[in-house]
PDB file of C-alpha atoms in Angstrom:
ATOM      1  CA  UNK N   5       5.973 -17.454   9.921  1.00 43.00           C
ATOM      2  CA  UNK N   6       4.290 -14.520   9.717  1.00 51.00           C
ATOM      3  CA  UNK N   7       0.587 -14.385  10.961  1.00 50.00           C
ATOM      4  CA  UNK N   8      -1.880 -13.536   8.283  1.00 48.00           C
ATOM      5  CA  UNK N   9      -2.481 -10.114   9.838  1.00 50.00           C
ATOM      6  CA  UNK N  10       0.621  -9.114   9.375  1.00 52.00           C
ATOM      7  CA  UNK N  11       0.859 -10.704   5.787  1.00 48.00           C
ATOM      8  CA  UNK N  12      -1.604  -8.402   5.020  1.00 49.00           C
ATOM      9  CA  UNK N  13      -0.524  -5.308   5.830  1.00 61.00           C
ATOM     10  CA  UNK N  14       2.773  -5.869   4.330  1.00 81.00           C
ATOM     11  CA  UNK N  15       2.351  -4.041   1.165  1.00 93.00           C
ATOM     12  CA  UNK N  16       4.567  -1.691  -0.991  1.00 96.00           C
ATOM     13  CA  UNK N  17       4.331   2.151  -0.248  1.00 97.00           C
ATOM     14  CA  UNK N  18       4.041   2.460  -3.845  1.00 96.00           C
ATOM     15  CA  UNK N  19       0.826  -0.174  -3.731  1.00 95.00           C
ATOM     16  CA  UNK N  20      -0.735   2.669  -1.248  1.00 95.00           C
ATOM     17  CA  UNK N  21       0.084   5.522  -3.251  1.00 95.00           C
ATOM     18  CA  UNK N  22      -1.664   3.494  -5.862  1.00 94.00           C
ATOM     19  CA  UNK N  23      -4.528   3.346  -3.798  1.00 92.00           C
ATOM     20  CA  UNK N  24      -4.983   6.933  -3.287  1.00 93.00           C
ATOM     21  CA  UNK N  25      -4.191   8.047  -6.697  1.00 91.00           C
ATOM     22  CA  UNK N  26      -7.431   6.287  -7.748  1.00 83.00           C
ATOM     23  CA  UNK N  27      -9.560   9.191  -5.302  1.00 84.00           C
ATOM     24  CA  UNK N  28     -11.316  11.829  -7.037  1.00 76.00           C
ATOM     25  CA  UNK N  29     -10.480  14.801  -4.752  1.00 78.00           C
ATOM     26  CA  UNK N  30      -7.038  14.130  -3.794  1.00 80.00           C
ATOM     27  CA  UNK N  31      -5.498  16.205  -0.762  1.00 87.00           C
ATOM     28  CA  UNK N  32      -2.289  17.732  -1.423  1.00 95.00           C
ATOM     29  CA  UNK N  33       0.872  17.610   1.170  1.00 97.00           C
ATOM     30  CA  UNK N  34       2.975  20.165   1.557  1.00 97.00           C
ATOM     31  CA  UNK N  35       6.452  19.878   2.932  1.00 97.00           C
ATOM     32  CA  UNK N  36       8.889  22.554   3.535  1.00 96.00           C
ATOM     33  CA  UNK N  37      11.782  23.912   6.430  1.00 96.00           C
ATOM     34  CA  UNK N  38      11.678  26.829   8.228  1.00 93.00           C
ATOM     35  CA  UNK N  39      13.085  28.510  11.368  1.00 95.00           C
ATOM     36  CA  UNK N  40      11.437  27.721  14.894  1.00 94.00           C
ATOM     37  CA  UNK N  41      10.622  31.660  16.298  1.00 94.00           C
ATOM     38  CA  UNK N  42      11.739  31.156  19.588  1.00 95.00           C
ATOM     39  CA  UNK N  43      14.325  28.760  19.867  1.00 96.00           C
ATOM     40  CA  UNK N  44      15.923  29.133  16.460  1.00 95.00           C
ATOM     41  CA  UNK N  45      15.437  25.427  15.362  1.00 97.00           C
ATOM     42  CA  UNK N  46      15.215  24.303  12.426  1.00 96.00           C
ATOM     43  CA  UNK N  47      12.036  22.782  11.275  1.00 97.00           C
ATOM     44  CA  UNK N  48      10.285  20.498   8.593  1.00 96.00           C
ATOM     45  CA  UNK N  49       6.906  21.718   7.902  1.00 96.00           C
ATOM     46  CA  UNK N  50       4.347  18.577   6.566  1.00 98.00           C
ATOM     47  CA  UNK N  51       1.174  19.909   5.758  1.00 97.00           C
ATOM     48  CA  UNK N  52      -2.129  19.040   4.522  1.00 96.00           C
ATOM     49  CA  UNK N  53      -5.432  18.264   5.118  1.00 95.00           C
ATOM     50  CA  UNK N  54      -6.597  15.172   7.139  1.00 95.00           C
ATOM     51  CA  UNK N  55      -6.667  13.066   4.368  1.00 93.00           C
ATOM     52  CA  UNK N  56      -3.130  13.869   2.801  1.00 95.00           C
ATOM     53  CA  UNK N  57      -1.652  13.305   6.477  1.00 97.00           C
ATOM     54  CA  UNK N  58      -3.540   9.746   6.592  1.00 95.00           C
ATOM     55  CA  UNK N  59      -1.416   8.809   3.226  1.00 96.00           C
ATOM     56  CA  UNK N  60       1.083   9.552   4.461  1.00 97.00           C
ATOM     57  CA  UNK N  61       1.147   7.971   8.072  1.00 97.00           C
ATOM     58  CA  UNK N  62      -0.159   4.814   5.591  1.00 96.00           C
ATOM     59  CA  UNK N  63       2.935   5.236   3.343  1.00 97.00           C
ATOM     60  CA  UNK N  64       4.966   6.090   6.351  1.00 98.00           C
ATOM     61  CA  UNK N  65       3.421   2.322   8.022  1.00 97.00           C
ATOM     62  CA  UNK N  66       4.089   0.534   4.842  1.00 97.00           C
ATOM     63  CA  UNK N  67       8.033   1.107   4.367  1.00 97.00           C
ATOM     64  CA  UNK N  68       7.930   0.026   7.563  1.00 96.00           C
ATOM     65  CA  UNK N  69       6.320  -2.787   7.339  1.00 95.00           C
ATOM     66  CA  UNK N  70       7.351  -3.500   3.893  1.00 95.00           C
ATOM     67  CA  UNK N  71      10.042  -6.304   4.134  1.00 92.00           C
ATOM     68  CA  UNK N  72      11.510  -6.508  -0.110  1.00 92.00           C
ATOM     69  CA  UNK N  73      12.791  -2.692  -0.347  1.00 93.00           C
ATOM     70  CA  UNK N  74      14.731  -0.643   2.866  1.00 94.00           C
ATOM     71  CA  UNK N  75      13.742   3.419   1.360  1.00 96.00           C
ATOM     72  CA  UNK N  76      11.371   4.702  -0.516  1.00 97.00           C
ATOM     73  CA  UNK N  77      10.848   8.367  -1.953  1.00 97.00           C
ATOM     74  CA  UNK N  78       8.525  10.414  -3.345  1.00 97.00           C
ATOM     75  CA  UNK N  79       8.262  14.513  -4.161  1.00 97.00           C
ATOM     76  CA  UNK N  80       7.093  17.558  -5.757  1.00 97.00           C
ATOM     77  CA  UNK N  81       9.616  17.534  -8.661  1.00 96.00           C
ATOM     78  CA  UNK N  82       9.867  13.577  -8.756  1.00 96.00           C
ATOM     79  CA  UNK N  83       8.031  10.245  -8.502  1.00 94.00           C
ATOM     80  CA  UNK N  84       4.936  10.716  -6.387  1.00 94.00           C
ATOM     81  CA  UNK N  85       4.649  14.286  -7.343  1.00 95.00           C
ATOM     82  CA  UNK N  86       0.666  14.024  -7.819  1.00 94.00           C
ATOM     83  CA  UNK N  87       0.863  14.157  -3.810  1.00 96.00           C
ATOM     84  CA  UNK N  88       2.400  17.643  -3.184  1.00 97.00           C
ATOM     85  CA  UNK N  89       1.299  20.958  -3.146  1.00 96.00           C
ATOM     86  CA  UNK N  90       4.291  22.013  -6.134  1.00 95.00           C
ATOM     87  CA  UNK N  91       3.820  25.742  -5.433  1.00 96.00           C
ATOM     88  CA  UNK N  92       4.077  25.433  -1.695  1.00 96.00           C
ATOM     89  CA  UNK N  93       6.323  22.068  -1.452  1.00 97.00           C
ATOM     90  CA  UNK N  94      10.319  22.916  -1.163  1.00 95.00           C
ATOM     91  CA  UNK N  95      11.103  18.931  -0.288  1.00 96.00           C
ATOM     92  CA  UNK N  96      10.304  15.249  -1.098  1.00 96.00           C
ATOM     93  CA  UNK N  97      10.677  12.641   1.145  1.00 96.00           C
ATOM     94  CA  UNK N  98      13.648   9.710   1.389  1.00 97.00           C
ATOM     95  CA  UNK N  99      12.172   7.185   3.805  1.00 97.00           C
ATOM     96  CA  UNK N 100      14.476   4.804   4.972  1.00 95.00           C
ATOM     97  CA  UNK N 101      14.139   1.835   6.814  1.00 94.00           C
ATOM     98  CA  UNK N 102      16.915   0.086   9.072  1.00 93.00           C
ATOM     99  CA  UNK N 103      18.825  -2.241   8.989  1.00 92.00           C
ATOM    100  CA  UNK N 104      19.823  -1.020   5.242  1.00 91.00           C
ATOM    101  CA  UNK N 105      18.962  -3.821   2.927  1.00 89.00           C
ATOM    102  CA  UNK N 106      21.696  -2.458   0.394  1.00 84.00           C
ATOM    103  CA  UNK N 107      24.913  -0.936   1.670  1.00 70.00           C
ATOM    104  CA  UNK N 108      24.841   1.624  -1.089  1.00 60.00           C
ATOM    105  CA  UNK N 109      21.648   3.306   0.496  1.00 53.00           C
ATOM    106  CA  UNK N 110      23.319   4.368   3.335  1.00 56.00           C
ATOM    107  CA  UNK N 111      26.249   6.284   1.621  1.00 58.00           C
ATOM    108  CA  UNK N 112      22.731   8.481   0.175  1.00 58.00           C
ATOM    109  CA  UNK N 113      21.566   8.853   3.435  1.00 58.00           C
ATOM    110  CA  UNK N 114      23.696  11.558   4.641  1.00 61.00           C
ATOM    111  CA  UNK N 115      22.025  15.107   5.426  1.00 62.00           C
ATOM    112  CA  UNK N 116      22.682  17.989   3.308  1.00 59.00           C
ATOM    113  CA  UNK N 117      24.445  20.955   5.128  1.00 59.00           C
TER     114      UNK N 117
END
């Protein structure tokens, strides 16, 4: 059984976007890709203030703590788009958690080329 600690922290990534939806001031993220100068790589960009990259390492620690759903997404042009920058955001986020709870989500999964 799981300790009451951990019982506790195992809430829905959509309960902490709910959480910091309620703030005043809310910090923008900003996620795009771009080409590494001197290797060539490519890159994701996540940007933001202090506070937007705390909601997200919190979002980031609930999916992965958060045992009744395997992915979770948010963006600038979908669900969660009060988070993102929309004029400097080119991507959302697909989090997902493994093992797949769903054998469908894995078939979205795949990378775009």
């Amino acid at each position: 059984m799981n300790s009451d600690k951990e019982r506790a922290i195992n809430i829905s990534p959509d309960k902490v976007c709910a959480a910091y939806a309620g703030k005043k001031r809310r910090k923008k993220l900003a996620l795009q890709t771009y080409k590494e100068e001197e290797t060539g790589a490519d890159m994701i960009l996540i940007e933001g203030e202090a506070d937007a990259l705390e909601f997200l390492g919190n979002v980031l620690l609930a999916q992965a703590k958060f045992d009744k759903d395997c992915g979770f997404f948010f963006g600038p042009r979908t669900a969660g788009n009060a988070f993102f920058d929309k004029n400097r955001s080119t991507h959302g986020l697909y989090i997902h958690r493994l093992p797949c709870l769903e054998e469908k989500n894995l078939k979205l999964a795949k990378p775009i080329k």
